Coordinates of C-alpha atoms in Angstrom, one line a residue:
M1 CA 53.1 -166.7 -27.8
G2 CA 56.3 -168.4 -29.1
E3 CA 56.1 -171.6 -31.1
Q4 CA 57.8 -173.7 -28.5
H5 CA 55.1 -172.9 -26.1
V6 CA 52.4 -173.9 -28.7
R7 CA 54.4 -177.0 -29.4
R8 CA 54.7 -178.2 -25.8
R9 CA 51.0 -177.6 -24.9
S10 CA 49.7 -179.1 -28.2
V11 CA 51.8 -182.2 -27.7
L12 CA 50.2 -183.0 -24.3
K13 CA 46.7 -181.9 -25.4
G14 CA 46.8 -184.3 -28.2
A15 CA 48.4 -187.1 -26.4
L16 CA 45.2 -188.6 -25.0
G17 CA 44.1 -189.6 -28.5
A18 CA 47.5 -190.4 -29.8
A19 CA 47.2 -194.2 -29.6
G20 CA 44.4 -194.1 -32.3
A21 CA 45.5 -191.0 -34.1
L22 CA 49.0 -192.3 -34.8
G23 CA 47.9 -195.4 -36.5
L24 CA 48.9 -197.9 -33.8
G25 CA 47.5 -201.4 -33.3
P26 CA 47.4 -203.3 -36.6
A27 CA 49.6 -200.8 -38.4
L28 CA 52.4 -201.5 -36.0
A29 CA 52.4 -205.1 -37.0
A30 CA 52.2 -204.3 -40.6
C31 CA 55.2 -202.1 -40.5
G32 CA 57.5 -203.9 -38.1
G33 CA 60.0 -206.3 -39.6
S34 CA 59.6 -205.3 -43.3
D35 CA 61.6 -203.0 -45.6
S36 CA 59.9 -199.7 -46.4
G37 CA 60.7 -196.4 -47.9
G38 CA 64.3 -195.8 -49.0
T39 CA 63.7 -193.9 -52.2
T40 CA 66.4 -192.4 -54.4
S41 CA 66.6 -189.3 -56.5
G42 CA 69.1 -189.0 -59.2
G43 CA 71.0 -191.8 -57.8
K44 CA 71.1 -190.2 -54.3
A45 CA 69.7 -191.8 -51.1
V46 CA 66.7 -189.6 -50.0
V47 CA 66.3 -188.9 -46.3
R48 CA 63.0 -187.5 -45.4
M49 CA 62.8 -185.5 -42.0
W50 CA 59.4 -184.8 -40.6
S51 CA 58.5 -182.7 -37.6
W52 CA 56.6 -179.6 -36.5
Y53 CA 59.8 -177.9 -35.2
N54 CA 59.2 -174.4 -36.3
D55 CA 61.9 -173.2 -33.8
Q56 CA 64.7 -174.0 -36.3
E57 CA 62.9 -173.4 -39.6
D58 CA 65.7 -170.9 -40.4
Q59 CA 68.5 -173.2 -39.3
F60 CA 67.5 -176.5 -41.0
P61 CA 68.2 -175.2 -44.5
K62 CA 71.7 -174.2 -43.5
L63 CA 72.4 -177.5 -41.9
I64 CA 71.1 -179.4 -44.9
E65 CA 73.2 -177.3 -47.3
K66 CA 76.4 -178.0 -45.3
F67 CA 75.6 -181.8 -45.0
E68 CA 74.8 -182.2 -48.7
A69 CA 77.8 -180.4 -49.8
A70 CA 80.0 -183.0 -47.9
H71 CA 77.7 -186.0 -48.8
S72 CA 77.1 -185.9 -52.5
N73 CA 75.2 -189.2 -52.4
I74 CA 72.5 -188.1 -49.9
T75 CA 69.6 -185.7 -50.2
I76 CA 67.8 -184.4 -47.3
E77 CA 64.0 -183.5 -47.7
N78 CA 63.0 -181.5 -44.6
R79 CA 59.3 -181.0 -44.0
I80 CA 58.0 -178.9 -41.1
F81 CA 54.3 -179.1 -40.3
G82 CA 52.8 -176.1 -38.6
T83 CA 51.5 -177.8 -35.5
P84 CA 51.2 -181.2 -34.1
D85 CA 47.5 -181.2 -35.1
Q86 CA 48.6 -180.8 -38.7
Y87 CA 51.6 -183.2 -38.4
L88 CA 49.9 -186.2 -36.8
P89 CA 47.5 -187.1 -39.6
A90 CA 50.4 -187.2 -42.0
L91 CA 52.4 -189.4 -39.6
Q92 CA 49.4 -191.6 -39.2
A93 CA 49.1 -192.1 -42.9
A94 CA 52.8 -192.9 -43.2
V95 CA 52.8 -195.4 -40.3
A96 CA 49.6 -197.1 -41.7
G97 CA 51.1 -197.2 -45.2
G98 CA 54.3 -198.8 -44.0
D99 CA 56.4 -195.8 -45.4
V100 CA 57.7 -193.9 -42.3
P101 CA 60.0 -190.9 -42.9
E102 CA 63.7 -191.8 -42.3
I103 CA 63.9 -189.2 -39.5
F104 CA 60.7 -188.1 -37.7
A105 CA 59.4 -186.5 -34.5
P106 CA 58.0 -189.4 -32.4
H107 CA 55.5 -187.3 -30.5
T108 CA 54.7 -189.0 -27.2
R109 CA 54.7 -192.4 -28.8
A110 CA 58.5 -193.0 -29.1
L111 CA 58.3 -196.1 -26.8
T112 CA 55.3 -197.6 -28.5
Y113 CA 56.8 -197.0 -32.0
G114 CA 60.1 -198.6 -30.7
T115 CA 58.5 -201.7 -29.3
G116 CA 56.3 -202.0 -32.4
G117 CA 59.4 -202.1 -34.7
I118 CA 58.9 -198.7 -36.3
S119 CA 61.7 -196.8 -34.6
A120 CA 65.3 -198.0 -34.5
D121 CA 67.2 -198.7 -31.3
L122 CA 69.6 -195.9 -31.3
K123 CA 71.6 -197.4 -28.5
Q124 CA 72.5 -200.1 -31.0
E125 CA 72.7 -197.8 -34.0
L126 CA 74.7 -194.9 -32.5
G127 CA 76.4 -196.4 -29.4
D128 CA 76.7 -195.4 -25.8
D129 CA 79.6 -192.9 -26.6
F130 CA 77.2 -190.8 -28.7
L131 CA 74.4 -191.0 -26.3
K132 CA 76.2 -190.3 -23.1
D133 CA 76.4 -186.6 -23.9
F134 CA 72.7 -186.2 -23.6
F135 CA 71.1 -185.2 -20.3
D136 CA 70.1 -188.4 -18.5
S137 CA 66.5 -187.3 -18.2
A138 CA 66.4 -186.8 -22.0
N139 CA 67.7 -190.3 -22.6
Q140 CA 65.5 -191.9 -20.0
E141 CA 62.2 -190.7 -21.6
Y142 CA 63.1 -192.6 -24.8
T143 CA 64.5 -195.7 -23.2
L144 CA 62.6 -198.9 -22.3
D145 CA 64.0 -202.3 -21.4
G146 CA 67.5 -201.3 -22.3
K147 CA 66.7 -199.9 -25.8
Q148 CA 66.6 -196.2 -26.8
Y149 CA 64.2 -195.3 -29.5
A150 CA 64.8 -191.5 -29.9
V151 CA 67.1 -188.7 -28.9
G152 CA 66.3 -185.4 -27.5
W153 CA 66.5 -182.3 -29.8
M154 CA 65.4 -179.5 -27.6
A155 CA 65.4 -179.9 -23.9
Q156 CA 62.9 -178.0 -21.7
T157 CA 63.0 -177.2 -18.1
F158 CA 60.9 -175.1 -15.8
G159 CA 61.3 -172.3 -13.2
I160 CA 59.7 -169.4 -11.5
F161 CA 60.0 -166.2 -13.6
Y162 CA 59.6 -163.1 -11.5
N163 CA 59.2 -159.4 -11.7
P164 CA 61.8 -158.0 -9.1
D165 CA 59.9 -154.7 -8.8
L166 CA 56.7 -156.4 -7.7
L167 CA 58.6 -158.6 -5.2
K168 CA 60.2 -155.6 -3.7
A169 CA 56.9 -153.7 -3.5
A170 CA 55.5 -156.7 -1.5
G171 CA 58.5 -156.8 0.8
V172 CA 59.9 -160.1 -0.7
G173 CA 63.6 -160.5 -1.2
E174 CA 64.7 -162.1 -4.5
D175 CA 66.7 -164.7 -2.7
E176 CA 64.1 -165.4 0.1
I177 CA 62.3 -168.2 -1.8
E178 CA 64.0 -171.5 -1.3
T179 CA 61.3 -173.8 -0.2
W180 CA 57.5 -174.2 -0.9
D181 CA 56.9 -172.7 2.6
D182 CA 58.9 -169.7 1.6
L183 CA 56.8 -169.3 -1.4
I184 CA 53.6 -169.7 0.6
A185 CA 54.8 -166.9 2.9
A186 CA 55.8 -164.7 0.0
A187 CA 52.4 -165.3 -1.7
A188 CA 50.5 -163.8 1.2
K189 CA 52.6 -160.6 1.1
I190 CA 52.1 -160.4 -2.7
R191 CA 48.3 -160.8 -2.5
A192 CA 48.3 -157.9 0.0
T193 CA 49.5 -155.7 -2.7
G194 CA 46.6 -156.6 -5.0
K195 CA 48.7 -158.9 -7.3
H196 CA 48.5 -162.6 -8.0
P197 CA 51.6 -164.3 -6.6
V198 CA 52.2 -167.0 -9.4
A199 CA 50.5 -167.2 -12.7
L200 CA 50.0 -170.9 -13.8
S201 CA 48.2 -172.5 -16.7
C202 CA 46.2 -175.7 -16.1
N203 CA 44.1 -175.5 -19.3
P204 CA 44.3 -178.1 -20.8
T205 CA 44.4 -180.1 -17.6
T206 CA 47.4 -182.1 -18.9
S207 CA 49.4 -178.8 -18.5
S208 CA 49.0 -179.2 -14.7
L209 CA 51.3 -182.3 -14.9
D210 CA 54.3 -180.0 -15.7
F211 CA 53.9 -178.6 -12.2
F212 CA 52.8 -181.7 -10.3
L213 CA 55.0 -184.4 -11.5
P214 CA 58.3 -182.9 -10.3
L215 CA 56.6 -182.8 -6.9
I216 CA 56.6 -186.6 -6.9
T217 CA 60.4 -186.6 -7.5
Q218 CA 60.8 -184.1 -4.6
V219 CA 58.8 -186.3 -2.2
T220 CA 60.6 -189.4 -3.3
D221 CA 64.0 -187.8 -4.0
D222 CA 64.2 -190.3 -6.7
P223 CA 64.2 -189.2 -10.4
T224 CA 63.6 -192.7 -11.6
Y225 CA 60.3 -193.1 -9.7
Y226 CA 58.1 -191.4 -12.3
L227 CA 59.6 -193.4 -15.0
K228 CA 58.2 -196.5 -13.3
L229 CA 54.9 -194.8 -12.5
D230 CA 54.6 -193.6 -16.2
Q231 CA 54.8 -197.3 -17.2
L232 CA 53.0 -198.7 -14.2
K233 CA 56.0 -201.0 -13.8
D234 CA 57.5 -202.7 -10.6
G235 CA 54.3 -202.1 -8.7
A236 CA 54.3 -198.4 -9.1
N237 CA 50.8 -196.8 -9.1
Y238 CA 49.1 -193.5 -8.3
E239 CA 47.7 -194.7 -5.0
D240 CA 51.2 -195.1 -3.6
P241 CA 51.6 -193.2 -0.3
K242 CA 54.4 -191.1 -1.9
V243 CA 52.1 -190.0 -4.7
V244 CA 49.4 -189.1 -2.3
E245 CA 51.9 -187.2 -0.3
A246 CA 52.9 -185.2 -3.4
I247 CA 49.2 -184.5 -4.1
G248 CA 48.8 -183.3 -0.5
L249 CA 51.8 -180.9 -1.1
L250 CA 50.1 -179.6 -4.2
Q251 CA 46.8 -179.1 -2.3
K252 CA 48.8 -177.2 0.4
I253 CA 50.3 -174.8 -2.2
V254 CA 46.9 -174.3 -4.0
K255 CA 45.0 -173.7 -0.7
A256 CA 47.6 -171.1 0.3
G257 CA 46.6 -169.0 -2.6
V258 CA 49.9 -169.2 -4.4
F259 CA 48.2 -169.3 -7.8
Q260 CA 45.7 -167.0 -9.5
P261 CA 42.0 -168.1 -9.2
G262 CA 40.8 -170.2 -12.0
T263 CA 44.0 -171.9 -13.1
T264 CA 42.0 -174.7 -14.9
G265 CA 40.5 -172.0 -17.1
T266 CA 43.8 -170.2 -17.8
S267 CA 45.4 -171.2 -21.1
G268 CA 49.1 -171.4 -21.9
D269 CA 48.9 -167.9 -23.5
Q270 CA 47.0 -166.2 -20.7
A271 CA 49.4 -167.2 -17.9
P272 CA 52.3 -165.3 -19.4
Q273 CA 50.0 -162.4 -20.2
L274 CA 49.2 -162.1 -16.4
F275 CA 52.9 -161.9 -15.8
Y276 CA 54.1 -159.4 -18.4
T277 CA 51.1 -157.1 -17.9
G278 CA 51.9 -156.8 -14.2
K279 CA 48.9 -158.7 -12.8
S280 CA 51.1 -161.4 -11.2
A281 CA 54.5 -161.1 -9.6
M282 CA 55.7 -164.5 -10.9
L283 CA 55.0 -167.1 -13.5
F284 CA 55.6 -170.9 -13.5
N285 CA 56.6 -171.8 -17.0
G286 CA 59.1 -173.5 -19.2
S287 CA 62.3 -172.6 -20.8
W288 CA 60.5 -171.5 -24.1
T289 CA 59.3 -168.4 -22.1
P290 CA 62.2 -166.1 -23.1
Q291 CA 61.4 -166.6 -26.8
G292 CA 57.7 -165.8 -26.1
L293 CA 58.4 -162.8 -24.0
T294 CA 60.7 -161.4 -26.6
K295 CA 57.8 -161.4 -29.0
D296 CA 55.0 -160.4 -26.7
A297 CA 56.3 -158.2 -23.8
S298 CA 57.8 -154.8 -24.0
P299 CA 61.6 -154.3 -24.3
A300 CA 61.6 -152.7 -20.8
F301 CA 60.0 -155.8 -19.3
N302 CA 62.4 -158.1 -21.1
K303 CA 65.2 -156.3 -19.4
L304 CA 63.5 -156.4 -16.1
Y305 CA 62.3 -160.0 -15.4
K306 CA 64.4 -162.7 -13.9
V307 CA 64.1 -166.4 -13.1
M308 CA 64.6 -168.6 -10.0
K309 CA 64.7 -172.4 -9.4
T310 CA 61.5 -174.2 -8.6
P311 CA 61.3 -174.2 -4.7
A312 CA 62.6 -177.3 -2.9
L313 CA 60.8 -179.5 -0.4
A314 CA 62.9 -178.3 2.5
P315 CA 66.1 -176.3 3.1
G316 CA 69.1 -178.0 1.7
K317 CA 67.0 -180.4 -0.5
R318 CA 67.5 -180.6 -4.2
H319 CA 65.5 -178.2 -6.4
W320 CA 64.1 -180.9 -8.6
T321 CA 62.7 -179.3 -11.7
A322 CA 61.0 -180.8 -14.8
N323 CA 63.4 -181.6 -17.6
Q324 CA 63.1 -183.8 -20.6
A325 CA 63.2 -183.2 -24.3
G326 CA 60.1 -181.6 -25.5
A327 CA 61.3 -182.3 -29.0
G328 CA 63.2 -185.4 -30.2
W329 CA 64.2 -187.5 -33.3
A330 CA 63.5 -191.0 -34.1
V331 CA 64.9 -193.0 -37.0
S332 CA 62.9 -195.5 -39.1
A333 CA 64.0 -199.0 -38.3
T334 CA 62.8 -200.3 -41.7
S335 CA 63.9 -197.7 -44.3
K336 CA 66.7 -198.8 -46.8
N337 CA 68.2 -195.4 -46.2
K338 CA 68.5 -195.8 -42.5
D339 CA 72.3 -195.6 -42.6
A340 CA 72.1 -192.3 -44.5
A341 CA 69.6 -191.0 -41.9
L342 CA 71.9 -191.9 -39.0
E343 CA 74.8 -190.1 -40.8
F344 CA 72.7 -186.9 -41.0
L345 CA 71.6 -187.3 -37.4
R346 CA 75.3 -187.6 -36.3
F347 CA 76.0 -184.5 -38.4
M348 CA 73.2 -182.4 -36.7
Y349 CA 74.6 -183.2 -33.3
S350 CA 78.2 -182.5 -34.1
A351 CA 79.8 -179.8 -32.0
D352 CA 80.2 -177.4 -35.0
Q353 CA 76.6 -177.7 -35.9
Y354 CA 74.4 -178.4 -32.9
S355 CA 75.5 -175.6 -30.5
P356 CA 75.2 -172.9 -33.1
T357 CA 71.8 -174.2 -34.2
M358 CA 70.5 -174.0 -30.6
N359 CA 72.0 -170.6 -29.9
D360 CA 70.7 -169.1 -33.1
S361 CA 67.2 -170.3 -32.4
N362 CA 67.4 -169.4 -28.7
S363 CA 66.6 -173.0 -27.8
M364 CA 67.7 -175.2 -24.9
P365 CA 69.9 -178.0 -26.1
A366 CA 69.6 -181.7 -25.0
T367 CA 73.3 -182.4 -24.6
K368 CA 75.7 -181.4 -21.9
S369 CA 78.4 -180.3 -24.2
A370 CA 76.1 -177.9 -26.1
A371 CA 74.7 -176.6 -22.8
T372 CA 78.1 -175.2 -21.8
R373 CA 78.0 -173.1 -24.9
I374 CA 74.6 -171.4 -24.5
E375 CA 74.7 -167.6 -25.0
L376 CA 71.2 -166.3 -24.0
P377 CA 71.7 -165.4 -20.3
I378 CA 68.4 -166.7 -18.8
M379 CA 68.6 -169.9 -21.0
K380 CA 72.1 -170.3 -19.7
Q381 CA 71.0 -169.9 -16.2
M382 CA 68.2 -172.5 -16.5
T383 CA 70.4 -174.9 -18.3
S384 CA 73.0 -174.7 -15.5
W385 CA 70.3 -176.4 -13.2
L386 CA 70.4 -179.4 -15.4
L387 CA 74.2 -179.5 -15.5
D388 CA 73.9 -179.5 -11.7
G389 CA 71.7 -182.6 -11.9
D390 CA 68.4 -181.0 -10.8
G391 CA 66.4 -182.3 -13.9
C392 CA 63.7 -184.9 -13.5
P393 CA 61.0 -186.5 -15.7
H394 CA 57.7 -184.8 -16.3
I395 CA 56.3 -185.9 -19.7
P396 CA 53.8 -188.8 -19.7
F397 CA 55.0 -191.3 -22.4
G398 CA 53.4 -194.4 -20.9
P399 CA 50.1 -195.8 -22.3
G400 CA 47.3 -193.6 -21.0
S401 CA 49.6 -191.7 -18.6
V402 CA 48.4 -188.3 -19.7
A403 CA 44.9 -189.1 -18.4
A404 CA 46.2 -188.5 -15.0
G405 CA 45.8 -184.7 -15.5
D406 CA 42.1 -184.7 -15.5
P407 CA 41.5 -185.9 -11.9
L408 CA 44.3 -183.7 -10.8
A409 CA 42.2 -180.7 -11.7
K410 CA 40.0 -181.4 -8.7
I411 CA 43.0 -180.3 -6.4
F412 CA 43.4 -177.0 -8.4
D413 CA 39.7 -176.2 -8.1
G414 CA 39.4 -177.3 -4.5
S415 CA 36.8 -180.1 -5.1
G416 CA 39.0 -183.1 -4.3
E417 CA 41.1 -184.7 -1.5
P418 CA 44.5 -186.3 -2.1
A419 CA 43.6 -189.9 -1.6
T420 CA 40.5 -189.8 -3.6
V421 CA 42.2 -187.9 -6.4
A422 CA 45.1 -190.4 -6.5
K423 CA 42.6 -193.3 -6.8
A424 CA 40.9 -191.5 -9.7
M425 CA 44.2 -190.8 -11.3
Q426 CA 45.0 -194.5 -11.2
Q427 CA 41.6 -195.4 -12.7
A428 CA 41.8 -192.8 -15.4
V429 CA 45.2 -194.1 -16.6
Q430 CA 44.1 -197.7 -16.5
N431 CA 41.0 -196.8 -18.5
A432 CA 43.0 -194.8 -21.1
K433 CA 45.4 -197.6 -21.6
G434 CA 42.6 -200.1 -21.9
G435 CA 43.4 -202.1 -18.8

């Protein structure tokens, strides 16, 4: 499967242990408020950029060459680690040693790094004029108490990929599925043909949050609600009746047989395989899917499949779909070369550089202006949903938030009820955050 898929699933799988793995606690106090890093080479300021973003491994050298040609006093050292599992120990060591790279991928700890003095407040450093071009949901995920500690690099959104031939064989029209009730009705027809209606991966269980969390936004019709729930702020908690209602909607969808049996045992690679091998008529997945299908599915299938919006709660309601930045950049608050890092960040997001970089790597941009210049048809279609304002939060950045995925598995395997599962989710998050 494509690297973006690996990146997304690996991020959430590793997030449960991130607080310890990323050198938090005492290391934060050690790093905050002191000068660190800021090396020079041949009289030039060195900007180290660390990530696991393989998607642009061919594009980064070109960006760096152009930038260095115009900035003779700055050297960019780009280091791409293969996976988050390989990246995180190196970042841990850098944080613990007080020598954080000038630009780095903050993983799911952007807010913790920011409040700990490791990541710079980009609202102060770059200004609102720079940040206003980013999708709101991409900015919101990195913002706490009026400060923004990272910017989105690649946005991601989700939809229902479908095989029009299998829908037709089941007597389902391509434009018939607007609501969850429509999908449930279509699922019954598809199962009658011997196919799974929608392939879904809930292994690891954190992956199930991609599907579930936007249901909370659908029920509340408030894209800011999960931001509060993620931080357990302003009285928000998982036992709120609206969250229980969203779990009830999920239970209704699961019990109706919309997904293949054994979703909690289906990995992120196996769900697309069910789709492109013709075992399922549809696939719920993210905007990295076209890259993966290009590599894994046949040319004929790549010409065949299409994508539709995630169903709405009711006719005429907004098709809220998960959207945040699955990849982002933070800037060291303490490096002596912070200004040089900010200069390179501005360059990467300039119109002449960012849009071509996203297009060349078939990636979804995190800014509105670049979104209007997308070339890949399906990516362009999915990004249009965000331009229409349908994006909502779905990445657990709050302390312990990702732990909510484990109790949710009981809905997918049929062993739990909404109120009980909601209580267990609240307890799991509280336990994981140490409260």
